[in-house]
CSV table of N, CA and C in Angstrom, one decimal:
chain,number,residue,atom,x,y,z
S,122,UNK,N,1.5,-17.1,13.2
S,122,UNK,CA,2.5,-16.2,13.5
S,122,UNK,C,1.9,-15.1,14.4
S,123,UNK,N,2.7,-14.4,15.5
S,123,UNK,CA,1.8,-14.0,16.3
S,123,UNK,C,2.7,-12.5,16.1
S,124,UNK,N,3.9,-12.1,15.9
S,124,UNK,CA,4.5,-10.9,15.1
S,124,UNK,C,4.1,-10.7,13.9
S,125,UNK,N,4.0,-9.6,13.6
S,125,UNK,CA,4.1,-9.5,12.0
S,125,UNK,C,4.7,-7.7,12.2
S,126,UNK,N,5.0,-7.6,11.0
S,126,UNK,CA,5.3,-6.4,10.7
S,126,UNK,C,4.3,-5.4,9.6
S,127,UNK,N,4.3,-3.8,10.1
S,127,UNK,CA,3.1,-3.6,8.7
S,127,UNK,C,3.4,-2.6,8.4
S,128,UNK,N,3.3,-1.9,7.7
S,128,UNK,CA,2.9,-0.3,6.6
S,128,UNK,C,1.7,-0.1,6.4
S,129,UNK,N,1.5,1.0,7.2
S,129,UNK,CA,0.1,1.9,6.7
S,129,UNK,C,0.5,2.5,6.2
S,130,UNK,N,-0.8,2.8,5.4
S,130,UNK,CA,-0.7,3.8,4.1
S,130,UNK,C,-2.3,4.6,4.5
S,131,UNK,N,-2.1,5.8,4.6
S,131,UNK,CA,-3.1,6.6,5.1
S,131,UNK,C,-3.6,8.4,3.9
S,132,UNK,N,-4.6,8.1,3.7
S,132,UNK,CA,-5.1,8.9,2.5
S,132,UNK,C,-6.8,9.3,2.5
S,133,UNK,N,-6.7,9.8,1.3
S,133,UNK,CA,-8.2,10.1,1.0
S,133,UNK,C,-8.4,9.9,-0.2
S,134,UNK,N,-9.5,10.1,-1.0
S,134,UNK,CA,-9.9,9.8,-1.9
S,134,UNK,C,-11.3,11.4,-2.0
S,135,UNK,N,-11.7,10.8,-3.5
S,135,UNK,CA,-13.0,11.8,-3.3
S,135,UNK,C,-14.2,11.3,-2.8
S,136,UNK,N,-14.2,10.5,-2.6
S,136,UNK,CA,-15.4,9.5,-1.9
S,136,UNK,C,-14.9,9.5,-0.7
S,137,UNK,N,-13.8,9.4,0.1
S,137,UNK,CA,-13.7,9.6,1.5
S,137,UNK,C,-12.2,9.2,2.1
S,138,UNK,N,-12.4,8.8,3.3
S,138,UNK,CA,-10.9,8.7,3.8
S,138,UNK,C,-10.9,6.5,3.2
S,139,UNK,N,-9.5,6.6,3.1
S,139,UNK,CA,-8.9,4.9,2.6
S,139,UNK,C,-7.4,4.9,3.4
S,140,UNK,N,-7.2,3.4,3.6
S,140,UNK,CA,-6.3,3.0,4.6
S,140,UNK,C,-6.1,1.8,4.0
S,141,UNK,N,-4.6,1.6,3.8
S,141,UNK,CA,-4.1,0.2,3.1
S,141,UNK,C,-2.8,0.1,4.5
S,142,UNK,N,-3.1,-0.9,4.7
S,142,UNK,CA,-2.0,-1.5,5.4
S,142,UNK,C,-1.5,-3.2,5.0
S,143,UNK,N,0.0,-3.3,4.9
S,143,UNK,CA,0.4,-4.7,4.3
S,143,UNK,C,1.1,-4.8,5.7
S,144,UNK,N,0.9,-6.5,5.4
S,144,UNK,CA,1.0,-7.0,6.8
S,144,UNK,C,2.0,-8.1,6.4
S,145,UNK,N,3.2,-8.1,6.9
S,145,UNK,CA,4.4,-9.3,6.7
S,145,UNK,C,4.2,-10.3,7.8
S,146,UNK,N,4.5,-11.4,8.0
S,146,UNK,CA,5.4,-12.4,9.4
S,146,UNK,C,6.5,-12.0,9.6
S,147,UNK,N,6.4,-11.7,10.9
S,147,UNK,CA,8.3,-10.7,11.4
S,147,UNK,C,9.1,-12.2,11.3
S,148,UNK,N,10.5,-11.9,10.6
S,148,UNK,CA,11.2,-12.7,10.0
S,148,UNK,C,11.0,-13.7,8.9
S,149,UNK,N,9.8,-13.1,8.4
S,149,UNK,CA,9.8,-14.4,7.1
S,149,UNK,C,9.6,-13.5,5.9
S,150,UNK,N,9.0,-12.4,5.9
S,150,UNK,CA,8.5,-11.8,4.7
S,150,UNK,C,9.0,-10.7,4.8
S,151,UNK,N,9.3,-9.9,4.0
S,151,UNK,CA,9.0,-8.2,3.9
S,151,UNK,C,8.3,-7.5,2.7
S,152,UNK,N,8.2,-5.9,3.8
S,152,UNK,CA,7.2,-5.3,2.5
S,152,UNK,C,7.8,-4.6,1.9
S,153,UNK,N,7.6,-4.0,0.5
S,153,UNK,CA,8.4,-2.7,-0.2
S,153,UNK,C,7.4,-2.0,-1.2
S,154,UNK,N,7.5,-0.8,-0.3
S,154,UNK,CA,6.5,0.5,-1.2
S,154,UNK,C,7.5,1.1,-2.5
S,155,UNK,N,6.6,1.4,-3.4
S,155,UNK,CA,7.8,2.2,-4.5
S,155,UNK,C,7.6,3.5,-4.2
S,156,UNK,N,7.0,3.9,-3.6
S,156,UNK,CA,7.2,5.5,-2.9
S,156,UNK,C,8.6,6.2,-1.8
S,157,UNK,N,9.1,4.9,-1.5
S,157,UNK,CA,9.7,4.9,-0.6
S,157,UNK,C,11.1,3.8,-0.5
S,158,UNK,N,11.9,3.7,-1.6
S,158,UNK,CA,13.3,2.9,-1.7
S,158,UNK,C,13.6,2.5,0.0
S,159,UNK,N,14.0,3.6,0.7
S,159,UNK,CA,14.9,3.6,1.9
S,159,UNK,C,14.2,2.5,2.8
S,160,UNK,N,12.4,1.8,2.7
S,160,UNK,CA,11.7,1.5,3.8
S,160,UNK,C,12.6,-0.1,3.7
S,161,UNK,N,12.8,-0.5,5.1
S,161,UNK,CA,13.4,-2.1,5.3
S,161,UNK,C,12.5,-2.4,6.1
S,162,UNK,N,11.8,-3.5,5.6
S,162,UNK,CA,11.4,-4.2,6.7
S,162,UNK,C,11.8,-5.8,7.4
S,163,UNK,N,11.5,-6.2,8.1
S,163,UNK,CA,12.5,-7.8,8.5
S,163,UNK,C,13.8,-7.6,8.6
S,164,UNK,N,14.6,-6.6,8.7
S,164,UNK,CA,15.5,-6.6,9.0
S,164,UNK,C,16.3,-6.7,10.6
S,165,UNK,N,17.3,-7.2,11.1
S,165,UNK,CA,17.9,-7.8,12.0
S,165,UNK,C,18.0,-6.4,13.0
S,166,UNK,N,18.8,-5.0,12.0
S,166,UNK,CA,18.0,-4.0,13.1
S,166,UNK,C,16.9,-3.5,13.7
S,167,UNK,N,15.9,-4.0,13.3
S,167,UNK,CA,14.7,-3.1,13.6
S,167,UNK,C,14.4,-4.0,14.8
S,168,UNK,N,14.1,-2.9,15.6
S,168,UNK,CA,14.0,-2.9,17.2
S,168,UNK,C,12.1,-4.0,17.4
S,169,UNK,N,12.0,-4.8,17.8
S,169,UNK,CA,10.8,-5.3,18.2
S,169,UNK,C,9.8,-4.0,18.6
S,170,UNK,N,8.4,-4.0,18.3
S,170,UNK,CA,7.6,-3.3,18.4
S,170,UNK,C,7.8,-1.8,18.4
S,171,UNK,N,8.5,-1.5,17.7
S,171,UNK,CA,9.2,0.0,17.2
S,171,UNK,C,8.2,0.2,16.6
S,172,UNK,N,8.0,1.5,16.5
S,172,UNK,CA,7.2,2.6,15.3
S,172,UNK,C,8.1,3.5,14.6
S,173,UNK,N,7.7,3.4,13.5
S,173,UNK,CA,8.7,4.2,12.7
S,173,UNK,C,7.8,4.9,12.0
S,174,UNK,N,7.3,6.5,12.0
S,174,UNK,CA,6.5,6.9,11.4
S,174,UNK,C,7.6,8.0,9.9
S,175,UNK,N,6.7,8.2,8.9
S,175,UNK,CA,7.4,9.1,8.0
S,175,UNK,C,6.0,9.5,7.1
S,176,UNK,N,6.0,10.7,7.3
S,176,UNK,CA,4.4,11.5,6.3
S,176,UNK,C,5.4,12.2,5.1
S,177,UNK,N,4.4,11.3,3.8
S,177,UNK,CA,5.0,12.1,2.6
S,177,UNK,C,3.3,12.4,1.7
S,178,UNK,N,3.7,12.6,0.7
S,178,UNK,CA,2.5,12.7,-0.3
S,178,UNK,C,3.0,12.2,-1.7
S,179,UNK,N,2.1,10.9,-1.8
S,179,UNK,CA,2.0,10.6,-3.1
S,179,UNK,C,0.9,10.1,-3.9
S,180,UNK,N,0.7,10.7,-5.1
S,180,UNK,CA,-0.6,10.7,-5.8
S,180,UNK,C,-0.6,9.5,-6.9
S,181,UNK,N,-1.5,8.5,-6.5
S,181,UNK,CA,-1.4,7.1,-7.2
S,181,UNK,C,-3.0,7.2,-7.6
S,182,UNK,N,-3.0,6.4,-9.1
S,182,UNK,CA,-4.1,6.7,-9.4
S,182,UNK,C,-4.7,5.4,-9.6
S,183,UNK,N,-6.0,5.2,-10.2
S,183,UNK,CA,-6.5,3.6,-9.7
S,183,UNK,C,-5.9,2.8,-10.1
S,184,UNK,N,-5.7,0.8,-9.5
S,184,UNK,CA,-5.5,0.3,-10.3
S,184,UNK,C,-3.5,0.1,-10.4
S,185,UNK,N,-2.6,1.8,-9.8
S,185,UNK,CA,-1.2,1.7,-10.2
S,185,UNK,C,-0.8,1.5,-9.2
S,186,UNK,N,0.5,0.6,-9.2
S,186,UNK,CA,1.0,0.0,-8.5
S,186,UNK,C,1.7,0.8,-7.2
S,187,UNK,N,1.2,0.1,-5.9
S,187,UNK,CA,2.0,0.6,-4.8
S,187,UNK,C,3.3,0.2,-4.0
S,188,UNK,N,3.1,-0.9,-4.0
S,188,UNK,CA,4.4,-1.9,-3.7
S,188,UNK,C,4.4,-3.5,-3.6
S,189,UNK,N,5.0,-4.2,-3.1
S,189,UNK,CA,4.8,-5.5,-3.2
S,189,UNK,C,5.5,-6.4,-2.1
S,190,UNK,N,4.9,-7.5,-2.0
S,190,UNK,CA,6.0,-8.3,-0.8
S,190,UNK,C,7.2,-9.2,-1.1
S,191,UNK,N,8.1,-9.4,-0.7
S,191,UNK,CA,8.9,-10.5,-1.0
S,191,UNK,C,8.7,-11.9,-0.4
S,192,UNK,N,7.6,-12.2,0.2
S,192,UNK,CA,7.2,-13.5,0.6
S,192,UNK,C,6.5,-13.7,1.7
S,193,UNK,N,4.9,-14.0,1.2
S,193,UNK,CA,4.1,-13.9,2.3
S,193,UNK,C,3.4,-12.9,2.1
S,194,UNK,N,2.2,-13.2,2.8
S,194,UNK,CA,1.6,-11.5,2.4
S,194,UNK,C,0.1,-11.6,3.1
S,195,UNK,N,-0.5,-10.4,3.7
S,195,UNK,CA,-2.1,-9.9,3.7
S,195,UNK,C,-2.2,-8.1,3.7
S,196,UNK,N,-3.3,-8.4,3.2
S,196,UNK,CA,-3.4,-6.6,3.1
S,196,UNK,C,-5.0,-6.2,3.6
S,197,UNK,N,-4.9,-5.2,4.3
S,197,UNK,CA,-6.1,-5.3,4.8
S,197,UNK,C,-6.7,-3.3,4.6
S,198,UNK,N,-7.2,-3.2,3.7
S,198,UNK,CA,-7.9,-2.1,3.2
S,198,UNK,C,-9.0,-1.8,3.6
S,199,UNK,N,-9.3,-0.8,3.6
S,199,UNK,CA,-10.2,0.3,4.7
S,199,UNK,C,-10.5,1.4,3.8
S,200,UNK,N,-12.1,1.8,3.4
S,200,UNK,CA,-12.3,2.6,2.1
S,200,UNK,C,-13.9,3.2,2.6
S,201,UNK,N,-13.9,4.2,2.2
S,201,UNK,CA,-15.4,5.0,2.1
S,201,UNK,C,-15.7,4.8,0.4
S,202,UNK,N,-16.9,4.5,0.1
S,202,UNK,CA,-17.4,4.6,-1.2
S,202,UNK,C,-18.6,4.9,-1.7
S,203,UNK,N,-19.2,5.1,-3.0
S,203,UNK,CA,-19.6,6.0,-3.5
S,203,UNK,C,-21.2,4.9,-3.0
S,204,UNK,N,-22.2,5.1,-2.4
S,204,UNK,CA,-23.6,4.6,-2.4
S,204,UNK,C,-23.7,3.4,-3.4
S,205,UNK,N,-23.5,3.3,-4.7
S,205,UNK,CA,-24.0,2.5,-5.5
S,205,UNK,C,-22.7,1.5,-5.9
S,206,UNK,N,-21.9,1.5,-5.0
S,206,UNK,CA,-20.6,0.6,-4.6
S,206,UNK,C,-20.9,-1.2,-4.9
S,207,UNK,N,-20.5,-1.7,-5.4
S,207,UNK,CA,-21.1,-3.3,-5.4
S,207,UNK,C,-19.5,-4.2,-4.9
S,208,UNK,N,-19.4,-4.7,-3.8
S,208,UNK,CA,-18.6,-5.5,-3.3
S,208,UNK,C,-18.4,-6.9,-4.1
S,209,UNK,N,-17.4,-7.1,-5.2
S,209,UNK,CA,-17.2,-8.7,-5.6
S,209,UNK,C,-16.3,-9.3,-5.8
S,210,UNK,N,-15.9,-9.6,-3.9
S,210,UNK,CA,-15.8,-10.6,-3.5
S,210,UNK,C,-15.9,-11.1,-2.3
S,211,UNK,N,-16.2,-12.6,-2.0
S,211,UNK,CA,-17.0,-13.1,-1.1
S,211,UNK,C,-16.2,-13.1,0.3
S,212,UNK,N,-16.3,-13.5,1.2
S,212,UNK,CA,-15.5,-13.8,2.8
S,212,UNK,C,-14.9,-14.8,2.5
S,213,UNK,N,-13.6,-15.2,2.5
S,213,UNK,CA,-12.8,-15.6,2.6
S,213,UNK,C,-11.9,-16.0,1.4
S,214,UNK,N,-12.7,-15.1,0.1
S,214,UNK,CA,-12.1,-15.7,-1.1
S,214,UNK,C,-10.4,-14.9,-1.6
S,215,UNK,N,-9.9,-15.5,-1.9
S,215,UNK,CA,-8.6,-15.3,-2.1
S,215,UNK,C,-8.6,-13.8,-3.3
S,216,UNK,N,-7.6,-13.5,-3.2
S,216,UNK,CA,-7.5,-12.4,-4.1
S,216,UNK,C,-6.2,-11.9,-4.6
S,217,UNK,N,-6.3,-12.4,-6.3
S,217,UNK,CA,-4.5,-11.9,-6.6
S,217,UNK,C,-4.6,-10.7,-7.4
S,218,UNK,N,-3.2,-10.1,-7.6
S,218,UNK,CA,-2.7,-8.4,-8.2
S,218,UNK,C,-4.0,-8.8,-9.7
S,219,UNK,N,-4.6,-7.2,-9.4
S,219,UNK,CA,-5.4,-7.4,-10.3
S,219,UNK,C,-6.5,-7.9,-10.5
S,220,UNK,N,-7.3,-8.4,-9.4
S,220,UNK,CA,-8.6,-8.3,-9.0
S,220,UNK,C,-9.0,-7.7,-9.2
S,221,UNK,N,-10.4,-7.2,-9.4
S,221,UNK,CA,-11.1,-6.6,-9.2
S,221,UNK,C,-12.3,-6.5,-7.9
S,222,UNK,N,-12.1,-5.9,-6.6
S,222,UNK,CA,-13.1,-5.9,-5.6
S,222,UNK,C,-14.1,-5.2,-5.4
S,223,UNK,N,-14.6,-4.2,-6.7
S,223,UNK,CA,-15.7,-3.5,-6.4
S,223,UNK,C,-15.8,-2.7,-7.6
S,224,UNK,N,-16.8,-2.6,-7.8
S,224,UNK,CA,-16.9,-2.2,-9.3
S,224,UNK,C,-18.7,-0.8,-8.7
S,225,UNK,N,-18.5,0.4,-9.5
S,225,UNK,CA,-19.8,1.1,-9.1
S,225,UNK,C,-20.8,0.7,-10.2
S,226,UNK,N,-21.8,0.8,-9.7
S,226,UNK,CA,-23.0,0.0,-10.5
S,226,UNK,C,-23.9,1.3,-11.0
């Protein structure tokens, strides 16, 4: 698929700045944040390569849930962390809700 559709999610942490973005196939999947009811994505109006920006503030704490796809899915997260950080999991390994990807040592 050479469209897709995405949501960033843009924040900090106390260890540093983090960036979650979910990534749909335009027309096959969509995404849905619980922060945000009104967000549609895949829908028949939304204009091809449109930006739709909207800044809110919301405080999620580890681990709780942000939103979810209706079919289809990649998520590509972006994080500063603490020096003694241990990365576990490998290149290319799959990963479902509730993984664990890093654990501090």
């Amino acid at each position: 698929m050479v469209t897709n559709e995405r949501v960033a999610l843009l924040g900090s942490t106390h260890h540093g700045p983090i960036a979650m973005t979910a990534i749909a196939a335009y027309n096959v999947g969509d995404i849905a944040m619980d922060h945000d009811p009104l967000l549609q994505t895949n829908t028949e109006s939304a204009a091809l390569n449109a930006i739709y920006e909207k800044l809110i503030s919301i405080d999620k704490k580890r681990g709780e849930h942000v939103g979810h796809f209706n079919f289809g899915s990649s998520v590509c997260l972006l994080f500063a962390g603490p020096k003694d950080l241990s990365l576990e999991v490998k290149e290319g390994q799959n990963i479902r809700v509730g993984d664990a990807i890093a654990f501090n040592r």
